[in-house]
Amino acid sequence: PRRGYSLRYATSTPGVGGAVGERGRYERYQVTELLGKIPQYEGSATPHWVIRLKRQGGTTAWCRRKLAKAFELESVEDVGCCGSRDEVDALVTQHFSIPLGLLDASGPALDEEGARSRVPPVFKVSCIKRAGAALRPGMCAGTAYAVVVSGAAEGALETCKQTLVHVLRAGARGRCGQDAFSLCAARSG
């Protein structure tokens, strides 16, 4: 933290020590955007592709630039998103939207396979579907985190369980809605 600035703990349970993640080991810190309800495609005047992709590193702005170029869009602003997931040293799953109208105007309609083939290979596509409008801030239902802590103190698993109970009782709100907390595993050592 900056000098004279202290971070508040979310609960009164003690910390567990250890380290979260290592540079280049993205799978040790995972961030997953939980998409809320997307507009119906049928009958929409502004249809879009919604693409759920995984990336290692990079920022939301970087993703939008790559997608805009790959889909030959005039502006990066044409690539919609629910919010920023800018954890650079993480494995991030995030949603983006691409306007079908702009794509169809420049040639034949793009089917799902065609859309999938345009996504740059730096991303792993896990889902593509049609939606009735662009994604925009506020459409995110929350964020889920998976964190691997190495070198944690003895009793870390029990402390994590206590902390989780406190957080679930009190609730925790991120910048994008209710964040999802779960305890998958904790290991000391």
Coordinates of N, CA and C in Angstrom, one line a residue:
P1 N 0.8 -1.2 0.0 CA 0.0 0.0 0.0 C 0.9 1.3 0.0
R2 N 0.3 2.3 -0.5 CA 1.0 3.6 -0.5 C 1.2 4.1 1.0
R3 N 2.2 4.9 1.1 CA 2.6 5.4 2.4 C 1.4 6.2 3.0
G4 N 1.0 5.9 4.3 CA -0.1 6.6 4.9 C -1.4 6.1 4.5
Y5 N -1.4 5.0 3.8 CA -2.7 4.4 3.3 C -2.8 3.0 3.8
S6 N -3.8 2.6 4.4 CA -4.0 1.2 4.8 C -5.2 0.6 4.2
L7 N -5.1 -0.7 4.0 CA -6.2 -1.4 3.4 C -7.0 -2.0 4.6
R8 N -8.4 -2.0 4.4 CA -9.2 -2.6 5.4 C -9.4 -4.1 5.1
Y9 N -9.5 -4.9 6.2 CA -9.9 -6.3 6.0 C -11.4 -6.4 5.9
A10 N -11.9 -7.3 5.1 CA -13.3 -7.5 4.9 C -13.9 -8.2 6.1
T11 N -13.1 -8.9 6.9 CA -13.6 -9.6 8.1 C -12.6 -9.5 9.2
S12 N -12.9 -9.9 10.4 CA -12.0 -9.8 11.5 C -11.1 -11.1 11.7
T13 N -11.3 -12.1 10.8 CA -10.5 -13.3 10.9 C -9.1 -13.0 10.4
P14 N -8.1 -13.7 11.0 CA -6.7 -13.4 10.7 C -6.3 -13.8 9.3
G15 N -5.3 -13.2 8.7 CA -4.8 -13.6 7.4 C -4.2 -15.0 7.5
V16 N -3.9 -15.6 6.3 CA -3.3 -16.9 6.3 C -1.9 -16.9 5.8
G17 N -1.3 -15.8 5.5 CA 0.1 -15.7 5.0 C 0.2 -16.3 3.6
G18 N 1.4 -16.5 3.2 CA 1.6 -17.1 1.9 C 1.5 -16.1 0.8
A19 N 1.5 -16.6 -0.5 CA 1.5 -15.8 -1.6 C 0.4 -16.2 -2.6
V20 N -0.2 -15.3 -3.3 CA -1.2 -15.6 -4.3 C -0.5 -15.4 -5.7
G21 N -0.5 -16.5 -6.4 CA 0.0 -16.5 -7.8 C 1.5 -16.3 -7.9
E22 N 2.0 -16.5 -9.1 CA 3.3 -16.2 -9.4 C 3.3 -15.7 -10.9
R23 N 4.2 -14.8 -11.2 CA 4.2 -14.2 -12.5 C 4.3 -15.4 -13.5
G24 N 3.4 -15.3 -14.5 CA 3.4 -16.3 -15.6 C 2.6 -17.6 -15.3
R25 N 2.1 -17.7 -14.0 CA 1.3 -18.8 -13.6 C -0.1 -18.4 -13.5
Y26 N -0.7 -18.1 -14.6 CA -2.1 -17.5 -14.6 C -3.1 -18.3 -14.0
E27 N -3.0 -19.6 -14.1 CA -4.0 -20.5 -13.5 C -4.2 -20.4 -12.0
R28 N -3.2 -19.8 -11.3 CA -3.2 -19.7 -9.9 C -4.2 -18.6 -9.4
Y29 N -4.6 -17.7 -10.3 CA -5.5 -16.7 -10.0 C -6.5 -16.6 -11.2
Q30 N -7.7 -17.0 -11.0 CA -8.7 -17.0 -12.0 C -9.9 -16.1 -11.7
V31 N -10.3 -15.3 -12.7 CA -11.4 -14.3 -12.6 C -12.4 -14.7 -13.7
T32 N -13.6 -14.9 -13.3 CA -14.7 -15.3 -14.2 C -15.8 -14.3 -14.1
E33 N -16.1 -13.6 -15.2 CA -17.3 -12.7 -15.3 C -18.5 -13.5 -15.4
L34 N -19.5 -13.2 -14.6 CA -20.8 -13.9 -14.6 C -21.8 -13.0 -15.3
L35 N -22.2 -13.4 -16.5 CA -23.0 -12.6 -17.3 C -24.5 -12.7 -16.8
G36 N -25.1 -11.6 -16.8 CA -26.5 -11.5 -16.4 C -27.4 -11.9 -17.6
K37 N -28.6 -11.5 -17.6 CA -29.5 -11.8 -18.7 C -29.2 -10.9 -19.9
I38 N -29.1 -11.6 -21.0 CA -28.8 -10.9 -22.3 C -30.1 -10.7 -23.1
P39 N -30.2 -9.6 -23.8 CA -31.4 -9.4 -24.6 C -31.7 -10.5 -25.6
Q40 N -32.9 -10.8 -25.8 CA -33.3 -11.8 -26.8 C -32.9 -11.4 -28.2
Y41 N -32.5 -12.4 -29.0 CA -32.1 -12.2 -30.3 C -33.3 -12.0 -31.3
E42 N -34.2 -12.9 -31.1 CA -35.4 -12.9 -32.1 C -36.0 -11.5 -32.2
G43 N -36.1 -11.0 -33.4 CA -36.8 -9.8 -33.6 C -36.0 -8.5 -33.3
S44 N -34.8 -8.7 -32.9 CA -34.0 -7.5 -32.5 C -33.6 -6.7 -33.7
A45 N -33.6 -5.4 -33.6 CA -33.1 -4.5 -34.6 C -31.6 -4.3 -34.6
T46 N -31.0 -4.7 -33.4 CA -29.5 -4.5 -33.3 C -28.9 -5.9 -32.8
P47 N -28.9 -6.9 -33.6 CA -28.4 -8.2 -33.2 C -26.8 -8.2 -33.0
H48 N -26.4 -8.9 -32.1 CA -24.9 -9.0 -31.8 C -24.5 -10.5 -31.6
W49 N -23.3 -10.8 -31.8 CA -22.7 -12.0 -31.3 C -22.2 -11.7 -29.9
V50 N -22.4 -12.6 -29.0 CA -21.8 -12.5 -27.6 C -20.8 -13.6 -27.5
I51 N -19.6 -13.3 -27.3 CA -18.5 -14.2 -27.2 C -17.9 -14.3 -25.8
R52 N -17.9 -15.5 -25.3 CA -17.3 -15.7 -24.0 C -15.9 -16.3 -24.3
L53 N -14.9 -15.6 -23.8 CA -13.5 -16.1 -24.1 C -12.7 -16.0 -22.9
K54 N -11.6 -16.8 -22.9 CA -10.6 -16.9 -21.9 C -9.3 -16.2 -22.4
R55 N -8.6 -15.5 -21.5 CA -7.4 -14.9 -21.9 C -6.4 -15.0 -20.7
Q56 N -5.1 -15.0 -21.1 CA -4.1 -15.0 -20.0 C -3.4 -13.6 -20.2
G57 N -3.5 -12.8 -19.2 CA -2.9 -11.5 -19.3 C -3.8 -10.5 -20.1
G58 N -3.2 -9.3 -20.3 CA -3.9 -8.3 -21.1 C -5.0 -7.6 -20.3
T59 N -5.6 -6.6 -20.9 CA -6.7 -5.9 -20.3 C -7.9 -5.9 -21.1
T60 N -9.0 -5.4 -20.6 CA -10.2 -5.3 -21.4 C -10.1 -4.5 -22.6
A61 N -9.4 -3.3 -22.5 CA -9.2 -2.5 -23.7 C -8.3 -3.2 -24.7
W62 N -7.3 -3.9 -24.3 CA -6.5 -4.7 -25.2 C -7.3 -5.7 -26.0
C63 N -8.2 -6.4 -25.3 CA -9.1 -7.4 -25.9 C -10.0 -6.7 -26.9
R64 N -10.6 -5.6 -26.5 CA -11.5 -4.9 -27.4 C -10.8 -4.5 -28.7
R65 N -9.6 -4.0 -28.6 CA -8.8 -3.6 -29.8 C -8.5 -4.8 -30.7
K66 N -8.1 -5.9 -30.1 CA -7.9 -7.2 -30.9 C -9.1 -7.6 -31.6
L67 N -10.3 -7.6 -30.9 CA -11.5 -8.1 -31.5 C -12.0 -7.1 -32.6
A68 N -11.9 -5.8 -32.4 CA -12.3 -4.9 -33.4 C -11.5 -5.1 -34.7
K69 N -10.2 -5.3 -34.5 CA -9.3 -5.5 -35.7 C -9.7 -6.8 -36.4
A70 N -9.9 -7.9 -35.6 CA -10.2 -9.2 -36.2 C -11.5 -9.2 -36.9
F71 N -12.5 -8.5 -36.4 CA -13.8 -8.4 -37.1 C -13.9 -7.2 -38.0
E72 N -12.8 -6.5 -38.2 CA -12.8 -5.4 -39.2 C -13.8 -4.4 -38.9
L73 N -14.0 -4.0 -37.6 CA -14.9 -3.0 -37.2 C -14.3 -1.6 -37.3
E74 N -15.1 -0.6 -37.5 CA -14.5 0.8 -37.7 C -14.0 1.3 -36.4
S75 N -14.6 0.9 -35.3 CA -14.2 1.5 -34.0 C -14.1 0.4 -32.9
V76 N -13.2 0.6 -32.0 CA -13.1 -0.3 -30.9 C -14.4 -0.2 -30.0
E77 N -15.1 1.0 -30.1 CA -16.3 1.2 -29.4 C -17.4 0.3 -29.8
D78 N -17.3 -0.3 -31.0 CA -18.3 -1.2 -31.5 C -18.3 -2.6 -30.8
V79 N -17.2 -2.8 -30.1 CA -17.0 -4.1 -29.3 C -17.6 -3.8 -27.9
G80 N -18.7 -4.5 -27.5 CA -19.3 -4.2 -26.3 C -18.7 -5.1 -25.2
C81 N -18.8 -4.7 -23.9 CA -18.4 -5.5 -22.8 C -19.2 -5.0 -21.6
C82 N -19.2 -5.9 -20.6 CA -20.0 -5.6 -19.3 C -19.2 -4.8 -18.3
G83 N -17.9 -4.8 -18.5 CA -17.1 -4.1 -17.5 C -15.6 -4.5 -17.7
S84 N -14.8 -4.0 -16.9 CA -13.3 -4.2 -17.0 C -12.9 -5.4 -16.1
R85 N -12.2 -6.3 -16.7 CA -11.5 -7.4 -16.0 C -10.0 -7.2 -16.2
D86 N -9.4 -6.4 -15.5 CA -8.0 -6.0 -15.8 C -7.0 -6.6 -14.9
E87 N -7.3 -7.8 -14.4 CA -6.3 -8.6 -13.6 C -5.3 -9.2 -14.6
V88 N -4.2 -8.5 -14.8 CA -3.2 -8.9 -15.9 C -2.6 -10.2 -15.6
D89 N -2.3 -10.5 -14.4 CA -1.6 -11.8 -14.0 C -2.6 -12.9 -13.6
A90 N -3.7 -13.0 -14.4 CA -4.8 -13.9 -14.1 C -5.2 -14.6 -15.4
L91 N -5.9 -15.7 -15.2 CA -6.7 -16.4 -16.2 C -8.1 -15.8 -16.2
V92 N -8.5 -15.0 -17.2 CA -9.7 -14.3 -17.1 C -10.7 -14.8 -18.1
T93 N -11.9 -15.0 -17.7 CA -13.0 -15.4 -18.6 C -14.0 -14.2 -18.7
Q94 N -14.2 -13.7 -19.9 CA -14.9 -12.4 -20.0 C -15.8 -12.5 -21.3
H95 N -16.9 -11.7 -21.3 CA -17.8 -11.7 -22.4 C -17.6 -10.4 -23.2
F96 N -17.8 -10.5 -24.6 CA -17.7 -9.3 -25.5 C -18.8 -9.5 -26.5
S97 N -19.3 -8.4 -27.0 CA -20.3 -8.4 -28.1 C -19.8 -7.8 -29.3
I98 N -20.2 -8.3 -30.5 CA -19.8 -7.9 -31.8 C -21.1 -7.6 -32.6
P99 N -21.3 -6.4 -33.2 CA -22.6 -6.2 -33.9 C -22.6 -6.9 -35.2
L100 N -23.7 -7.7 -35.3 CA -24.0 -8.4 -36.6 C -24.2 -7.5 -37.7
G101 N -25.0 -6.4 -37.5 CA -25.3 -5.5 -38.6 C -24.1 -5.0 -39.3
L102 N -23.1 -4.6 -38.6 CA -21.9 -4.0 -39.2 C -21.2 -5.1 -40.0
L103 N -21.2 -6.3 -39.5 CA -20.5 -7.4 -40.2 C -21.3 -7.8 -41.5
D104 N -22.6 -7.9 -41.4 CA -23.5 -8.3 -42.5 C -23.5 -7.3 -43.6
A105 N -23.3 -6.0 -43.3 CA -23.3 -4.9 -44.3 C -22.1 -5.0 -45.2
S106 N -21.0 -5.6 -44.7 CA -19.8 -5.6 -45.5 C -19.7 -6.9 -46.4
G107 N -20.7 -7.8 -46.3 CA -20.6 -9.1 -47.0 C -21.6 -10.0 -46.6
P108 N -21.4 -11.3 -46.9 CA -22.4 -12.3 -46.5 C -22.5 -12.4 -44.9
A109 N -23.7 -12.8 -44.5 CA -23.9 -13.0 -43.0 C -22.9 -13.9 -42.4
L110 N -22.5 -13.6 -41.2 CA -21.4 -14.4 -40.6 C -22.1 -15.4 -39.6
D111 N -21.9 -16.7 -39.9 CA -22.5 -17.7 -39.0 C -21.6 -17.9 -37.8
E112 N -22.0 -18.8 -36.8 CA -21.3 -19.0 -35.6 C -19.8 -19.5 -35.9
E113 N -19.7 -20.4 -36.8 CA -18.3 -20.9 -37.1 C -17.5 -19.8 -37.7
G114 N -18.1 -19.0 -38.6 CA -17.3 -17.8 -39.1 C -16.9 -16.8 -38.1
A115 N -17.8 -16.6 -37.1 CA -17.5 -15.7 -36.0 C -16.3 -16.3 -35.2
R116 N -16.4 -17.6 -34.9 CA -15.4 -18.2 -34.1 C -14.1 -18.2 -34.8
S117 N -14.1 -18.3 -36.1 CA -12.8 -18.3 -36.8 C -12.1 -17.0 -36.8
R118 N -12.9 -15.9 -36.6 CA -12.3 -14.6 -36.6 C -11.6 -14.2 -35.3
V119 N -12.0 -14.9 -34.2 CA -11.4 -14.6 -32.9 C -9.9 -14.9 -32.9
P120 N -9.1 -13.9 -32.5 CA -7.7 -14.1 -32.5 C -7.2 -15.3 -31.7
P121 N -6.2 -16.1 -32.1 CA -5.8 -17.3 -31.4 C -5.3 -17.1 -30.0
V122 N -5.0 -15.8 -29.7 CA -4.5 -15.5 -28.3 C -5.6 -15.8 -27.3
F123 N -6.9 -15.8 -27.8 CA -8.0 -16.1 -26.9 C -8.5 -17.5 -27.1
K124 N -9.1 -18.1 -26.1 CA -9.8 -19.4 -26.2 C -11.3 -19.1 -26.1
V125 N -12.0 -19.4 -27.1 CA -13.5 -19.2 -27.1 C -14.2 -20.4 -26.5
S126 N -15.0 -20.1 -25.5 CA -15.8 -21.1 -24.8 C -17.2 -21.1 -25.2
C127 N -17.7 -20.0 -25.8 CA -19.1 -20.0 -26.2 C -19.4 -18.8 -27.1
I128 N -20.2 -19.0 -28.1 CA -20.7 -17.9 -28.9 C -22.2 -18.0 -29.1
K129 N -22.9 -16.9 -28.9 CA -24.3 -17.0 -29.1 C -24.8 -15.6 -29.6
R130 N -26.0 -15.6 -30.2 CA -26.6 -14.4 -30.7 C -27.4 -13.7 -29.6
A131 N -27.3 -12.4 -29.6 CA -28.1 -11.6 -28.6 C -28.8 -10.5 -29.3
G132 N -29.7 -9.9 -28.6 CA -30.5 -8.8 -29.2 C -29.9 -7.4 -29.1
A133 N -28.8 -7.3 -28.4 CA -28.2 -6.0 -28.2 C -26.8 -6.1 -27.8
A134 N -26.0 -5.0 -27.8 CA -24.6 -5.0 -27.3 C -24.6 -5.2 -25.8
L135 N -23.5 -5.8 -25.4 CA -23.2 -5.8 -23.9 C -22.8 -4.4 -23.5
R136 N -23.1 -4.1 -22.3 CA -22.8 -2.8 -21.8 C -22.6 -2.9 -20.3
P137 N -21.9 -1.9 -19.7 CA -21.7 -2.0 -18.2 C -23.1 -2.1 -17.5
G138 N -23.1 -2.9 -16.5 CA -24.3 -3.1 -15.7 C -25.0 -4.5 -16.1
M139 N -24.6 -5.1 -17.2 CA -25.2 -6.4 -17.5 C -24.5 -7.6 -16.9
C140 N -23.4 -7.3 -16.1 CA -22.7 -8.3 -15.4 C -23.5 -8.7 -14.1
A141 N -23.6 -10.0 -13.9 CA -24.3 -10.4 -12.7 C -23.3 -10.6 -11.5
G142 N -22.0 -10.5 -11.8 CA -21.0 -10.6 -10.7 C -19.7 -11.2 -11.2
T143 N -18.8 -11.5 -10.3 CA -17.5 -12.0 -10.6 C -17.2 -13.2 -9.7
A144 N -16.7 -14.2 -10.2 CA -16.2 -15.4 -9.4 C -14.7 -15.4 -9.5
Y145 N -14.1 -15.7 -8.3 CA -12.6 -15.8 -8.2 C -12.2 -17.2 -7.8
A146 N -11.1 -17.7 -8.3 CA -10.5 -18.9 -7.8 C -9.0 -18.5 -7.6
V147 N -8.5 -18.7 -6.4 CA -7.2 -18.3 -6.0 C -6.5 -19.4 -5.3
V148 N -5.2 -19.6 -5.8 CA -4.4 -20.6 -5.1 C -3.3 -19.9 -4.3
V149 N -3.3 -20.2 -3.0 CA -2.3 -19.6 -2.1 C -1.3 -20.6 -1.8
S150 N 0.0 -20.2 -2.0 CA 1.1 -21.2 -1.7 C 1.8 -20.6 -0.5
G151 N 2.4 -21.5 0.3 CA 3.1 -21.1 1.5 C 2.3 -20.6 2.6
A152 N 1.0 -21.0 2.7 CA 0.1 -20.5 3.7 C 0.5 -21.1 5.1
A153 N 0.1 -20.4 6.1 CA 0.4 -20.9 7.5 C -0.4 -22.1 7.9
E154 N 0.0 -22.8 8.9 CA -0.7 -23.9 9.4 C -2.1 -23.4 9.8
G155 N -3.1 -24.2 9.6 CA -4.5 -23.9 9.9 C -5.1 -22.9 8.9
A156 N -4.5 -22.7 7.8 CA -5.0 -21.8 6.8 C -6.4 -22.2 6.3
L157 N -6.6 -23.5 6.1 CA -7.9 -24.0 5.6 C -9.0 -23.6 6.5
E158 N -8.8 -23.8 7.8 CA -9.8 -23.4 8.8 C -10.1 -21.9 8.8
T159 N -9.0 -21.2 8.7 CA -9.2 -19.7 8.7 C -9.9 -19.3 7.5
C160 N -9.6 -19.9 6.3 CA -10.4 -19.6 5.1 C -11.8 -19.9 5.2
K161 N -12.2 -21.0 5.8 CA -13.6 -21.4 6.0 C -14.3 -20.3 6.9
Q162 N -13.6 -19.9 8.0 CA -14.2 -18.9 8.9 C -14.4 -17.6 8.1
T163 N -13.4 -17.2 7.3 CA -13.5 -15.9 6.5 C -14.7 -16.0 5.5
L164 N -14.8 -17.2 4.9 CA -15.9 -17.4 3.9 C -17.3 -17.3 4.6
V165 N -17.4 -17.8 5.8 CA -18.7 -17.7 6.5 C -19.0 -16.3 6.8
H166 N -18.0 -15.5 7.2 CA -18.2 -14.1 7.5 C -18.6 -13.3 6.2
V167 N -17.9 -13.6 5.1 CA -18.2 -12.9 3.9 C -19.6 -13.2 3.4
L168 N -20.0 -14.5 3.5 CA -21.3 -14.9 3.0 C -22.4 -14.3 3.8
R169 N -22.2 -14.2 5.1 CA -23.2 -13.5 6.0 C -23.3 -12.0 5.7
A170 N -22.2 -11.4 5.6 CA -22.2 -9.9 5.4 C -22.4 -9.5 3.9
G171 N -22.0 -10.4 3.0 CA -22.1 -10.0 1.6 C -20.9 -9.2 1.2
A172 N -20.6 -9.3 0.0 CA -19.5 -8.5 -0.6 C -19.9 -8.0 -2.0
R173 N -19.6 -6.8 -2.2 CA -20.0 -6.3 -3.5 C -18.8 -5.7 -4.2
G174 N -18.7 -6.2 -5.5 CA -17.6 -5.7 -6.3 C -18.0 -4.6 -7.2
R175 N -17.2 -4.1 -8.1 CA -17.5 -3.0 -8.9 C -18.6 -3.4 -9.9
C176 N -18.9 -4.7 -10.1 CA -19.7 -5.1 -11.2 C -20.9 -5.9 -10.7
G177 N -21.3 -5.8 -9.4 CA -22.4 -6.6 -8.9 C -21.9 -7.5 -7.8
Q178 N -22.8 -8.4 -7.4 CA -22.5 -9.3 -6.3 C -21.4 -10.3 -6.8
D179 N -20.3 -10.3 -6.0 CA -19.2 -11.2 -6.3 C -19.5 -12.6 -5.7
A180 N -19.0 -13.6 -6.4 CA -19.3 -15.0 -6.0 C -18.1 -15.5 -5.2
F181 N -18.3 -16.0 -4.0 CA -17.2 -16.5 -3.1 C -17.5 -18.0 -2.9
S182 N -16.5 -18.8 -3.0 CA -16.6 -20.2 -2.7 C -15.2 -20.6 -2.2
L183 N -15.2 -21.7 -1.4 CA -13.9 -22.2 -1.0 C -13.7 -23.5 -1.7
C184 N -12.8 -23.6 -2.6 CA -12.5 -24.8 -3.3 C -11.5 -25.6 -2.6
A185 N -10.3 -25.1 -2.2 CA -9.3 -25.8 -1.5 C -8.3 -24.9 -1.0
A186 N -7.7 -25.2 0.1 CA -6.6 -24.5 0.6 C -5.6 -25.5 1.2
R187 N -4.4 -25.2 0.9 CA -3.3 -26.2 1.3 C -2.2 -25.4 1.9
S188 N -1.6 -25.8 3.0 CA -0.4 -25.2 3.6 C 0.8 -25.8 2.9
G189 N 1.9 -25.1 2.9 CA 3.1 -25.6 2.4 C 3.7 -24.9 1.2

